[in-house]
XYZ file of C-alpha atoms in Angstrom:
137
model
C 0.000 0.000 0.000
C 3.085 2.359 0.630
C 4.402 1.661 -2.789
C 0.924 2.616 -4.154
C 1.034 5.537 -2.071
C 4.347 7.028 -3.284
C 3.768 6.201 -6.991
C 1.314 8.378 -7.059
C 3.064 11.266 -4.947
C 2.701 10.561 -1.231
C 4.182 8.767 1.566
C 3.285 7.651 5.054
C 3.953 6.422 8.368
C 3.236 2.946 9.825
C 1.455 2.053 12.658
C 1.928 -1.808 14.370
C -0.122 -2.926 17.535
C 1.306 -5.976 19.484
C -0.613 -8.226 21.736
C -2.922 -11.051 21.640
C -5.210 -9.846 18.664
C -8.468 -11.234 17.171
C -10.228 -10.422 14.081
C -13.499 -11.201 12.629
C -13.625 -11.837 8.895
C -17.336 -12.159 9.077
C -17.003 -15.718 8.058
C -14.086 -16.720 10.716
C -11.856 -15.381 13.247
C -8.192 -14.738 12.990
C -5.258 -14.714 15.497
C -1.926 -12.861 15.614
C 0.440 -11.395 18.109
C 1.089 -8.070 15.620
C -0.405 -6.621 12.701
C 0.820 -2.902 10.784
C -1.403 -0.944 8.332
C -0.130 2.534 7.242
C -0.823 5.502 8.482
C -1.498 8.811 6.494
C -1.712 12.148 7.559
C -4.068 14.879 5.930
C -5.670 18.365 6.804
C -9.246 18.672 7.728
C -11.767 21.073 5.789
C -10.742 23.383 9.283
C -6.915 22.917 8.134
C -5.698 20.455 10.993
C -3.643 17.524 10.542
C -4.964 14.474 11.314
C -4.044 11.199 10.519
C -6.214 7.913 9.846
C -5.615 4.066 9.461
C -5.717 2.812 5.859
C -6.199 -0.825 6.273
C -8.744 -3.229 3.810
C -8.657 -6.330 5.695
C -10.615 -5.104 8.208
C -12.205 -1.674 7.051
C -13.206 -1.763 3.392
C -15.218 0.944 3.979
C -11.883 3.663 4.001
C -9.273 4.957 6.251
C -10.546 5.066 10.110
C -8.536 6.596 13.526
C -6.140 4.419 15.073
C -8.151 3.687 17.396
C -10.934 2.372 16.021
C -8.221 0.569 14.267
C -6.688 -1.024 17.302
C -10.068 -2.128 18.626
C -10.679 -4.103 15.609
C -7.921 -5.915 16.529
C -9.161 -7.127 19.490
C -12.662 -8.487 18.364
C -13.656 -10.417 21.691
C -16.679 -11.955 19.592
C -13.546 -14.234 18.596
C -12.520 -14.719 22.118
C -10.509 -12.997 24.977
C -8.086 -10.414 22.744
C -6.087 -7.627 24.055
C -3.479 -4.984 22.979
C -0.338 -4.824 24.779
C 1.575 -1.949 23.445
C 1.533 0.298 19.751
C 3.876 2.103 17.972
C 4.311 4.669 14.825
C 7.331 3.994 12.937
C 8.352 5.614 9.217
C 6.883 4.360 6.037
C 10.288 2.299 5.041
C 10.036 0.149 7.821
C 9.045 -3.677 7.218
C 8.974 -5.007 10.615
C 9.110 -3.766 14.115
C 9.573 -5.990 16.504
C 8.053 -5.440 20.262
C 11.101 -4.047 21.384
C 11.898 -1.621 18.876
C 14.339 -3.397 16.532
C 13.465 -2.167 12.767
C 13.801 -4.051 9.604
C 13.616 -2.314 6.890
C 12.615 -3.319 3.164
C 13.290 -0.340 0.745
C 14.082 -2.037 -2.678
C 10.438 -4.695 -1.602
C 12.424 -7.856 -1.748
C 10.853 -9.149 1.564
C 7.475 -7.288 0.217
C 7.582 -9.252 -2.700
C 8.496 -12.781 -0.864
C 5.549 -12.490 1.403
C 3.202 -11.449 -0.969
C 4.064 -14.194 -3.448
C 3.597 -16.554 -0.142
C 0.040 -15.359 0.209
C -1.015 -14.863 -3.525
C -2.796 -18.444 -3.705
C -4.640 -17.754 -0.313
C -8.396 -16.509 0.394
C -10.643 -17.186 3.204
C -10.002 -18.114 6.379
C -7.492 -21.122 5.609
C -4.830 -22.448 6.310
C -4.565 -21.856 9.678
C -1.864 -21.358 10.994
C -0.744 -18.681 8.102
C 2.477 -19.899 5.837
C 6.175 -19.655 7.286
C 7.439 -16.436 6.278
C 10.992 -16.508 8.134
C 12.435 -16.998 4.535
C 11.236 -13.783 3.384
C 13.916 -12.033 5.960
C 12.743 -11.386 9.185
């Protein structure tokens, strides 16, 4: 989504939330101890910066605060879920870890592995997700 974002002029920051997170896909529930979605900044129609959550896989509907962000994270209609920390980081970063060590990806060679790991999947299988540790983390 970054690299969509500066082809066509802009950048942005990421956000990732850490804990024991829960998501409904409306059809199943998913499980994961992080997820990251970027985060944009714009000005309002009264000319203040804010910043929203772009992030499909759980709003479709468009970019929503980070907060309402981090609470879809931790659907409890998919059992006990909670957040145990958050953190912004630049746009170049691939993966944060919980204790602030940064990977970064600017040339999308880890992107590009994960995503081609993923490309066959839809749904709500299989569970657990594929190994990524190839793709460089």
């Amino acid at each position: 989504m970054r690299q969509i974002l500066i082809n066509n002029g802009y950048d942005c920051e990421k956000q990732f939330v850490y804990g024991n997170l829960k998501a409904s896909t409306g059809t199943c529930c998913v499980a994961w101890s992080y997820h990251v979605a970027i985060l944009v900044s714009y000005k309002n129609a009264s000319g203040v910066t804010e910043k929203r959550i772009i992030d499909p896989s759980l709003f479709s509907s468009g970019p929503v605060t980070d907060t309402a962000w981090r609470n879809a994270c931790i659907n409890t209609s998919c059992g006990s879920a909670s957040v145990s920390s958050y953190a912004n980081t630049a746009g170049n970063v691939y993966y944060r870890s919980p204790s602030n060590s940064n990977i970064y990806d600017n040339n999308l060679v880890n992107t590009n592995c994960v995503l081609t790991k993923f490309t066959s999947l839809s749904g709500c299988s299989p569970s657990p997700a594929p190994d990524v540790s190839s793709c460089g983390f």
